PDB file of C-alpha atoms and ligand atoms in Angstrom:
ATOM      1  CA  MET P 600     -41.540-120.767  26.635  1.00  0.00           C
ATOM      2  CA  ALA P 601     -39.791-117.422  28.239  1.00  0.00           C
ATOM      3  CA  LYS P 602     -38.660-119.574  31.342  1.00  0.00           C
ATOM      4  CA  LEU P 603     -37.312-122.240  28.614  1.00  0.00           C
ATOM      5  CA  ILE P 604     -35.112-119.568  26.967  1.00  0.00           C
ATOM      6  CA  GLN P 605     -34.011-117.841  30.124  1.00  0.00           C
ATOM      7  CA  GLY P 606     -32.941-121.282  31.378  1.00  0.00           C
ATOM      8  CA  ILE P 607     -31.029-122.005  28.050  1.00  0.00           C
ATOM      9  CA  GLY P 608     -29.281-118.533  28.621  1.00  0.00           C
ATOM     10  CA  ALA P 609     -28.010-119.211  32.058  1.00  0.00           C
ATOM     11  CA  PHE P 610     -27.211-122.541  30.862  1.00  0.00           C
ATOM     12  CA  LEU P 611     -24.884-120.695  28.194  1.00  0.00           C
ATOM     13  CA  GLU P 612     -23.299-118.474  30.381  1.00  0.00           C
ATOM     14  CA  GLY P 613     -22.063-121.100  32.544  1.00  0.00           C
ATOM     15  CA  LEU P 614     -20.696-123.198  29.783  1.00  0.00           C
ATOM     16  CA  LEU P 615     -19.043-119.938  28.904  1.00  0.00           C
ATOM     17  CA  ASP P 616     -17.516-119.953  32.268  1.00  0.00           C
ATOM     18  CA  ALA P 617     -16.295-123.337  31.710  1.00  0.00           C
ATOM     19  CA  VAL P 618     -14.719-122.576  28.501  1.00  0.00           C
ATOM     20  CA  TYR P 619     -13.362-119.421  29.305  1.00  0.00           C
ATOM     21  CA  PRO P 620     -12.668-118.698  32.946  1.00  0.00           C
ATOM     22  CA  GLN P 621     -12.226-115.018  32.527  1.00  0.00           C
ATOM     23  CA  ASN P 622     -11.828-114.242  36.424  1.00  0.00           C
ATOM     24  CA  ILE P 623      -8.613-116.544  37.116  1.00  0.00           C
ATOM     25  CA  TYR P 624      -6.198-113.963  35.729  1.00  0.00           C
ATOM     26  CA  CYS P 625      -6.756-110.405  35.908  1.00  0.00           C
ATOM     27  CA  LEU P 626      -7.172-108.792  32.623  1.00  0.00           C
ATOM     28  CA  CYS P 627      -4.915-105.659  33.278  1.00  0.00           C
ATOM     29  CA  CYS P 628      -1.849-107.216  34.892  1.00  0.00           C
ATOM     30  CA  GLY P 629      -2.312-110.747  33.794  1.00  0.00           C
ATOM     31  CA  ASP P 630      -1.501-112.175  37.348  1.00  0.00           C
ATOM     32  CA  SER P 631      -3.946-114.859  38.361  1.00  0.00           C
ATOM     33  CA  MET P 632      -6.136-113.671  40.996  1.00  0.00           C
ATOM     34  CA  GLU P 633      -9.311-114.941  43.303  1.00  0.00           C
ATOM     35  CA  ASN P 634     -12.360-115.841  40.819  1.00  0.00           C
ATOM     36  CA  SER P 635     -14.379-113.614  43.347  1.00  0.00           C
ATOM     37  CA  ARG P 636     -13.257-110.792  41.498  1.00  0.00           C
ATOM     38  CA  ILE P 637     -16.230-109.958  38.861  1.00  0.00           C
ATOM     39  CA  HIS P 638     -15.201-107.236  37.095  1.00  0.00           C
ATOM     40  CA  GLY P 639     -11.727-109.314  35.747  1.00  0.00           C
ATOM     41  CA  ILE P 640      -9.445-106.737  37.205  1.00  0.00           C
ATOM     42  CA  CYS P 641      -7.336-107.530  40.642  1.00  0.00           C
ATOM     43  CA  ASP P 642      -7.179-105.566  43.986  1.00  0.00           C
ATOM     44  CA  VAL P 643      -3.485-104.663  43.138  1.00  0.00           C
ATOM     45  CA  CYS P 644      -4.582-102.951  39.482  1.00  0.00           C
ATOM     46  CA  ALA P 645      -8.234-101.862  40.705  1.00  0.00           C
ATOM     47  CA  GLU P 646      -6.286 -99.270  43.098  1.00  0.00           C
ATOM     48  CA  LYS P 647      -4.081 -98.044  40.444  1.00  0.00           C
ATOM     49  CA  ILE P 648      -7.182 -97.018  38.094  1.00  0.00           C
ATOM     50  CA  ASP P 649      -8.271 -93.680  37.979  1.00  0.00           C
ATOM     51  CA  TRP P 650     -11.829 -94.769  38.692  1.00  0.00           C
ATOM     52  CA  ARG P 651     -14.292 -91.458  37.960  1.00  0.00           C
ATOM     53  CA  THR P 652     -17.792 -90.914  37.745  1.00  0.00           C
ATOM     54  CA  GLU P 653     -17.977 -87.455  36.179  1.00  0.00           C
ATOM     55  CA  ASN P 654     -17.695 -86.459  32.553  1.00  0.00           C
ATOM     56  CA  THR P 655     -14.049 -85.325  32.117  1.00  0.00           C
ATOM     57  CA  LEU P 656     -15.240 -83.543  28.824  1.00  0.00           C
ATOM     58  CA  LYS P 657     -17.966 -81.659  30.850  1.00  0.00           C
ATOM     59  CA  ARG P 658     -16.151 -77.893  29.751  1.00  0.00           C
ATOM     60  CA  HIS P 659     -16.457 -78.649  26.280  1.00  0.00           C
ATOM     61  CA  MET P 660     -19.849 -80.254  25.811  1.00  0.00           C
ATOM     62  CA  GLU P 661     -21.327 -77.634  23.953  1.00  0.00           C
ATOM     63  CA  GLU P 662     -18.960 -78.830  21.119  1.00  0.00           C
ATOM     64  CA  PHE P 663     -20.433 -82.262  21.418  1.00  0.00           C
ATOM     65  CA  ALA P 664     -23.742 -83.471  19.463  1.00  0.00           C
ATOM     66  CA  PHE P 665     -24.268 -85.967  22.467  1.00  0.00           C
ATOM     67  CA  ASP P 666     -25.837 -84.933  25.518  1.00  0.00           C
ATOM     68  CA  GLU P 667     -23.774 -86.659  28.325  1.00  0.00           C
ATOM     69  CA  LEU P 668     -20.849 -88.445  28.972  1.00  0.00           C
ATOM     70  CA  PHE P 669     -20.820 -91.148  31.566  1.00  0.00           C
ATOM     71  CA  MET P 670     -17.238 -93.120  31.929  1.00  0.00           C
ATOM     72  CA  CYS P 671     -15.968 -95.553  34.618  1.00  0.00           C
ATOM     73  CA  CYS P 672     -12.601 -94.773  34.465  1.00  0.00           C
ATOM     74  CA  VAL P 673      -9.633 -92.060  33.167  1.00  0.00           C
ATOM     75  CA  TYR P 674      -7.771 -93.759  30.331  1.00  0.00           C
ATOM     76  CA  GLY P 675      -4.488 -94.058  31.842  1.00  0.00           C
ATOM     77  CA  PHE P 676      -2.033 -96.725  31.710  1.00  0.00           C
ATOM     78  CA  TYR P 677      -3.980 -99.430  33.300  1.00  0.00           C
ATOM     79  CA  PRO P 678      -7.190 -98.821  31.371  1.00  0.00           C
ATOM     80  CA  ARG P 679      -4.921 -98.968  28.113  1.00  0.00           C
ATOM     81  CA  GLN P 680      -3.711-102.674  29.341  1.00  0.00           C
ATOM     82  CA  ILE P 681      -7.170-103.638  29.702  1.00  0.00           C
ATOM     83  CA  MET P 682      -8.319-102.494  26.392  1.00  0.00           C
ATOM     84  CA  SER P 683      -5.092-104.176  24.337  1.00  0.00           C
ATOM     85  CA  ARG P 684      -5.724-107.435  26.145  1.00  0.00           C
ATOM     86  CA  PHE P 685      -9.433-106.850  25.163  1.00  0.00           C
ATOM     87  CA  LYS P 686      -9.052-105.767  21.949  1.00  0.00           C
ATOM     88  CA  LEU P 687      -5.671-106.034  20.476  1.00  0.00           C
ATOM     89  CA  ALA P 688      -5.065-109.737  21.815  1.00  0.00           C
ATOM     90  CA  GLY P 689      -8.571-110.906  20.747  1.00  0.00           C
ATOM     91  CA  ASN P 690     -10.177-111.776  23.982  1.00  0.00           C
ATOM     92  CA  PRO P 691     -14.071-111.221  23.606  1.00  0.00           C
ATOM     93  CA  TYR P 692     -14.651-112.847  26.947  1.00  0.00           C
ATOM     94  CA  ALA P 693     -13.143-109.800  28.546  1.00  0.00           C
ATOM     95  CA  ALA P 694     -16.437-108.237  27.424  1.00  0.00           C
ATOM     96  CA  ARG P 695     -18.438-109.887  30.043  1.00  0.00           C
ATOM     97  CA  PRO P 696     -16.618-108.360  33.101  1.00  0.00           C
ATOM     98  CA  ILE P 697     -16.053-105.006  31.598  1.00  0.00           C
ATOM     99  CA  GLY P 698     -19.427-104.641  30.139  1.00  0.00           C
ATOM    100  CA  ARG P 699     -20.677-105.335  33.688  1.00  0.00           C
ATOM    101  CA  LEU P 700     -18.603-102.503  34.956  1.00  0.00           C
ATOM    102  CA  LEU P 701     -20.495-100.568  32.292  1.00  0.00           C
ATOM    103  CA  GLY P 702     -23.594-101.859  33.159  1.00  0.00           C
ATOM    104  CA  GLU P 703     -23.536-100.724  36.778  1.00  0.00           C
ATOM    105  CA  ARG P 704     -21.756 -97.379  35.967  1.00  0.00           C
ATOM    106  CA  LEU P 705     -25.277 -96.651  34.067  1.00  0.00           C
ATOM    107  CA  MET P 706     -27.300 -97.721  36.749  1.00  0.00           C
ATOM    108  CA  MET P 707     -25.414 -94.955  39.206  1.00  0.00           C
ATOM    109  CA  GLU P 708     -27.243 -92.593  36.841  1.00  0.00           C
ATOM    110  CA  ASP P 709     -30.866 -91.544  37.643  1.00  0.00           C
ATOM    111  CA  ILE P 710     -32.140 -91.957  34.122  1.00  0.00           C
ATOM    112  CA  LYS P 711     -34.470 -94.100  32.275  1.00  0.00           C
ATOM    113  CA  PRO P 712     -33.062 -94.235  28.535  1.00  0.00           C
ATOM    114  CA  ASP P 713     -35.220 -96.444  26.063  1.00  0.00           C
ATOM    115  CA  ALA P 714     -31.929 -98.430  24.611  1.00  0.00           C
ATOM    116  CA  LEU P 715     -28.473 -98.768  24.413  1.00  0.00           C
ATOM    117  CA  ILE P 716     -26.923 -98.591  21.046  1.00  0.00           C
ATOM    118  CA  ALA P 717     -23.113 -99.433  19.730  1.00  0.00           C
ATOM    119  CA  VAL P 718     -20.829 -97.584  18.123  1.00  0.00           C
ATOM    120  CA  PRO P 719     -20.164 -99.500  14.633  1.00  0.00           C
ATOM    121  CA  MET P 720     -17.253-100.771  13.319  1.00  0.00           C
ATOM    122  CA  HIS P 721     -16.411-101.666   9.596  1.00  0.00           C
ATOM    123  CA  LYS P 722     -17.288-104.954   8.400  1.00  0.00           C
ATOM    124  CA  GLU P 723     -13.640-105.617   7.139  1.00  0.00           C
ATOM    125  CA  LYS P 724     -11.995-104.780  10.432  1.00  0.00           C
ATOM    126  CA  GLN P 725     -14.862-106.746  12.648  1.00  0.00           C
ATOM    127  CA  LYS P 726     -14.055-109.613  10.358  1.00  0.00           C
ATOM    128  CA  LYS P 727     -10.464-109.168  11.143  1.00  0.00           C
ATOM    129  CA  ARG P 728     -10.867-108.815  14.953  1.00  0.00           C
ATOM    130  CA  GLY P 729     -13.281-111.213  14.733  1.00  0.00           C
ATOM    131  CA  PHE P 730     -15.919-109.219  17.129  1.00  0.00           C
ATOM    132  CA  ASN P 731     -17.171-105.352  17.652  1.00  0.00           C
ATOM    133  CA  GLN P 732     -15.807-104.698  21.197  1.00  0.00           C
ATOM    134  CA  SER P 733     -18.256-101.906  21.619  1.00  0.00           C
ATOM    135  CA  GLU P 734     -21.394-104.162  20.765  1.00  0.00           C
ATOM    136  CA  LEU P 735     -20.130-106.944  23.297  1.00  0.00           C
ATOM    137  CA  LEU P 736     -20.027-104.069  25.912  1.00  0.00           C
ATOM    138  CA  ALA P 737     -23.237-102.814  25.163  1.00  0.00           C
ATOM    139  CA  GLU P 738     -24.701-106.744  25.464  1.00  0.00           C
ATOM    140  CA  TYR P 739     -23.141-107.179  28.682  1.00  0.00           C
ATOM    141  CA  ALA P 740     -23.961-103.370  29.915  1.00  0.00           C
ATOM    142  CA  ALA P 741     -27.789-104.452  28.823  1.00  0.00           C
ATOM    143  CA  LYS P 742     -27.937-107.477  30.836  1.00  0.00           C
ATOM    144  CA  THR P 743     -26.295-105.873  34.119  1.00  0.00           C
ATOM    145  CA  SER P 744     -28.560-102.669  33.877  1.00  0.00           C
ATOM    146  CA  GLY P 745     -31.689-104.044  32.779  1.00  0.00           C
ATOM    147  CA  ILE P 746     -31.893-101.674  29.534  1.00  0.00           C
ATOM    148  CA  SER P 747     -32.283-103.446  26.396  1.00  0.00           C
ATOM    149  CA  PHE P 748     -29.329-103.630  23.751  1.00  0.00           C
ATOM    150  CA  VAL P 749     -30.748-102.743  20.049  1.00  0.00           C
ATOM    151  CA  PRO P 750     -28.129-103.935  17.506  1.00  0.00           C
ATOM    152  CA  GLY P 751     -27.430-102.889  14.114  1.00  0.00           C
ATOM    153  CA  VAL P 752     -29.055 -99.462  14.523  1.00  0.00           C
ATOM    154  CA  LEU P 753     -25.832 -97.612  13.230  1.00  0.00           C
ATOM    155  CA  LEU P 754     -23.582 -98.768  10.308  1.00  0.00           C
ATOM    156  CA  LYS P 755     -20.222 -98.156   9.428  1.00  0.00           C
ATOM    157  CA  PRO P 756     -19.806 -98.523   5.333  1.00  0.00           C
ATOM    158  CA  GLU P 757     -17.332 -96.343   5.063  1.00  0.00           C
ATOM    159  CA  LYS P 758     -13.783 -96.789   6.227  1.00  0.00           C
ATOM    160  CA  THR P 759     -12.034 -94.265   7.939  1.00  0.00           C
ATOM    161  CA  ALA P 760      -8.234 -93.384   7.020  1.00  0.00           C
ATOM    162  CA  SER P 761      -6.226 -93.145  10.233  1.00  0.00           C
ATOM    163  CA  MET P 762      -5.729 -89.321  11.063  1.00  0.00           C
ATOM    164  CA  ARG P 763      -3.734 -87.176  13.450  1.00  0.00           C
ATOM    165  CA  LEU P 764      -5.712 -86.678  16.379  1.00  0.00           C
ATOM    166  CA  SER P 765      -4.844 -82.994  16.372  1.00  0.00           C
ATOM    167  CA  ASP P 766      -6.670 -82.635  12.679  1.00  0.00           C
ATOM    168  CA  GLY P 767     -10.081 -82.277  14.722  1.00  0.00           C
ATOM    169  CA  ARG P 768     -12.313 -80.517  12.041  1.00  0.00           C
ATOM    170  CA  ALA P 769     -11.119 -82.663   9.151  1.00  0.00           C
ATOM    171  CA  ARG P 770     -11.728 -85.755  11.488  1.00  0.00           C
ATOM    172  CA  ARG P 771     -14.938 -84.693  12.476  1.00  0.00           C
ATOM    173  CA  ASN P 772     -16.398 -84.226   8.656  1.00  0.00           C
ATOM    174  CA  GLN P 773     -14.874 -86.934   7.384  1.00  0.00           C
ATOM    175  CA  LEU P 774     -16.192 -89.049  10.352  1.00  0.00           C
ATOM    176  CA  GLU P 775     -19.612 -88.303   9.845  1.00  0.00           C
ATOM    177  CA  GLY P 776     -19.646 -89.423   6.404  1.00  0.00           C
ATOM    178  CA  SER P 777     -18.306 -92.751   7.081  1.00  0.00           C
ATOM    179  CA  PHE P 778     -21.408 -93.529   9.929  1.00  0.00           C
ATOM    180  CA  ALA P 779     -25.395 -94.248   8.683  1.00  0.00           C
ATOM    181  CA  VAL P 780     -28.098 -94.927  10.507  1.00  0.00           C
ATOM    182  CA  SER P 781     -29.796 -98.184   9.169  1.00  0.00           C
ATOM    183  CA  PRO P 782     -32.604 -97.764   7.206  1.00  0.00           C
ATOM    184  CA  LYS P 783     -34.228-100.633   9.188  1.00  0.00           C
ATOM    185  CA  TYR P 784     -33.991 -98.155  12.001  1.00  0.00           C
ATOM    186  CA  GLN P 785     -34.608 -94.366  10.605  1.00  0.00           C
ATOM    187  CA  GLU P 786     -38.159 -94.673  11.880  1.00  0.00           C
ATOM    188  CA  TRP P 787     -37.509 -96.074  15.769  1.00  0.00           C
ATOM    189  CA  VAL P 788     -34.838 -93.911  16.354  1.00  0.00           C
ATOM    190  CA  LYS P 789     -37.415 -90.978  16.295  1.00  0.00           C
ATOM    191  CA  GLY P 790     -37.900 -89.538  19.582  1.00  0.00           C
ATOM    192  CA  ARG P 791     -35.977 -91.983  21.357  1.00  0.00           C
ATOM    193  CA  ASP P 792     -33.367 -91.189  24.791  1.00  0.00           C
ATOM    194  CA  LEU P 793     -30.271 -93.461  23.580  1.00  0.00           C
ATOM    195  CA  ILE P 794     -27.160 -94.644  25.231  1.00  0.00           C
ATOM    196  CA  LEU P 795     -24.368 -94.921  22.900  1.00  0.00           C
ATOM    197  CA  VAL P 796     -21.917 -97.448  24.197  1.00  0.00           C
ATOM    198  CA  ASP P 797     -17.978 -97.066  23.060  1.00  0.00           C
ATOM    199  CA  ASP P 798     -15.066 -98.656  24.735  1.00  0.00           C
ATOM    200  CA  VAL P 799     -12.889 -95.874  25.007  1.00  0.00           C
ATOM    201  CA  VAL P 800     -13.580 -91.854  24.244  1.00  0.00           C
ATOM    202  CA  THR P 801     -10.588 -89.555  23.587  1.00  0.00           C
ATOM    203  CA  THR P 802     -11.213 -86.604  21.219  1.00  0.00           C
ATOM    204  CA  GLY P 803     -14.771 -87.493  21.403  1.00  0.00           C
ATOM    205  CA  SER P 804     -15.234 -87.149  17.511  1.00  0.00           C
ATOM    206  CA  THR P 805     -16.216 -90.803  17.024  1.00  0.00           C
ATOM    207  CA  ALA P 806     -18.878 -90.569  19.464  1.00  0.00           C
ATOM    208  CA  ASP P 807     -20.031 -86.867  18.444  1.00  0.00           C
ATOM    209  CA  ALA P 808     -20.182 -88.099  14.711  1.00  0.00           C
ATOM    210  CA  CYS P 809     -22.631 -91.097  15.627  1.00  0.00           C
ATOM    211  CA  ALA P 810     -24.559 -88.639  18.073  1.00  0.00           C
ATOM    212  CA  ARG P 811     -24.867 -85.864  15.250  1.00  0.00           C
ATOM    213  CA  LEU P 812     -26.311 -88.452  12.944  1.00  0.00           C
ATOM    214  CA  LEU P 813     -28.885 -89.910  15.704  1.00  0.00           C
ATOM    215  CA  LYS P 814     -29.935 -86.392  16.650  1.00  0.00           C
ATOM    216  CA  GLU P 815     -30.376 -85.587  12.670  1.00  0.00           C
ATOM    217  CA  ALA P 816     -32.089 -88.815  12.050  1.00  0.00           C
ATOM    218  CA  GLY P 817     -34.944 -87.617  15.073  1.00  0.00           C
ATOM    219  CA  ALA P 818     -33.341 -88.968  18.521  1.00  0.00           C
ATOM    220  CA  ALA P 819     -34.440 -87.172  21.478  1.00  0.00           C
ATOM    221  CA  ARG P 820     -31.023 -87.790  23.498  1.00  0.00           C
ATOM    222  CA  VAL P 821     -27.998 -89.339  23.104  1.00  0.00           C
ATOM    223  CA  SER P 822     -25.595 -90.046  25.892  1.00  0.00           C
ATOM    224  CA  VAL P 823     -22.718 -91.850  25.772  1.00  0.00           C
ATOM    225  CA  LEU P 824     -21.204 -94.730  28.186  1.00  0.00           C
ATOM    226  CA  CYS P 825     -17.781 -95.656  27.855  1.00  0.00           C
ATOM    227  CA  PHE P 826     -15.341 -97.712  29.680  1.00  0.00           C
ATOM    228  CA  ALA P 827     -12.181 -94.970  29.632  1.00  0.00           C
ATOM    229  CA  GLY P 828     -12.360 -91.543  28.805  1.00  0.00           C
ATOM    230  CA  THR P 829      -9.566 -89.219  28.256  1.00  0.00           C
ATOM    231  CA  SER P 830      -8.659 -86.623  31.331  1.00  0.00           C
ATOM    232  CA  GLY P 831      -6.367 -84.428  29.428  1.00  0.00           C
ATOM    233  CA  TRP P 832      -8.220 -83.595  26.084  1.00  0.00           C
ATOM    234  CA  GLU P 833      -7.745 -80.409  24.623  1.00  0.00           C
ATOM    235  CA  PRO P 834      -9.890 -78.313  22.245  1.00  0.00           C
ATOM    236  CA  ASP P 835      -8.831 -78.277  18.438  1.00  0.00           C
ATOM    237  CA  PRO P 836      -6.447 -75.257  18.058  1.00  0.00           C
ATOM    238  CA  GLU P 837      -8.003 -74.983  14.713  1.00  0.00           C
ATOM    239  CA  ARG P 838     -11.510 -73.939  16.301  1.00  0.00           C
ATOM    240  CA  ASP P 839     -10.275 -71.102  17.860  1.00  0.00           C
ATOM    241  CA  ARG P 840      -8.803 -69.502  15.179  1.00  0.00           C
TER     242      ARG P 840
HETATM  243 ZN1   ZN M1929      -4.048-106.995  38.204  1.00  0.00          ZN
END
């Protein structure tokens, strides 16, 4: 039975390749490229991306509820292009090469987390976009790394009003109230070592709100895995007053 399911999985993957030949065009510049580029990014763009394996928020870590931040690159011009093709243009197939990259990034770490979980999206927003990018990335990162992805652990019952990024503290408070640990997973979370997947981390406030809730629910450790993270993040000036 397991073999059969595996076989069906491989078949569906192959079918997805046929329907969405995602490696023909670069996710970043849109130029055609050899389909051997499994990450969906052409050599020219790949060279221009500031790939990072260190945590750019390291010096601010005591301000966050998450324990570690694993990022693939700095959120500059090229990664922005990739994210806009993926999210705004509504190309869910782009999740596969990017998710694979996330999985490979995770495998560079000497860690054994229990599961990957994703930053949730409000139902209405997800309906509009057609998919939750973090969930798709987590799914493919899980396939690559062999660490299981558990969907639906976090919920986002409340919508977040858009706020200026500089309104740090207000944003954090508001954000924390907009997420919830699913009642179904309240027990499951206890004592777990979790990897929270997000597409992009800028101020860190979303990841922080999610990690705080998970820790309050009893998670032992919460680290964040993202495609791109900001490099020039400055502490909230209000916090220094
Ligand atoms: Zn390119």
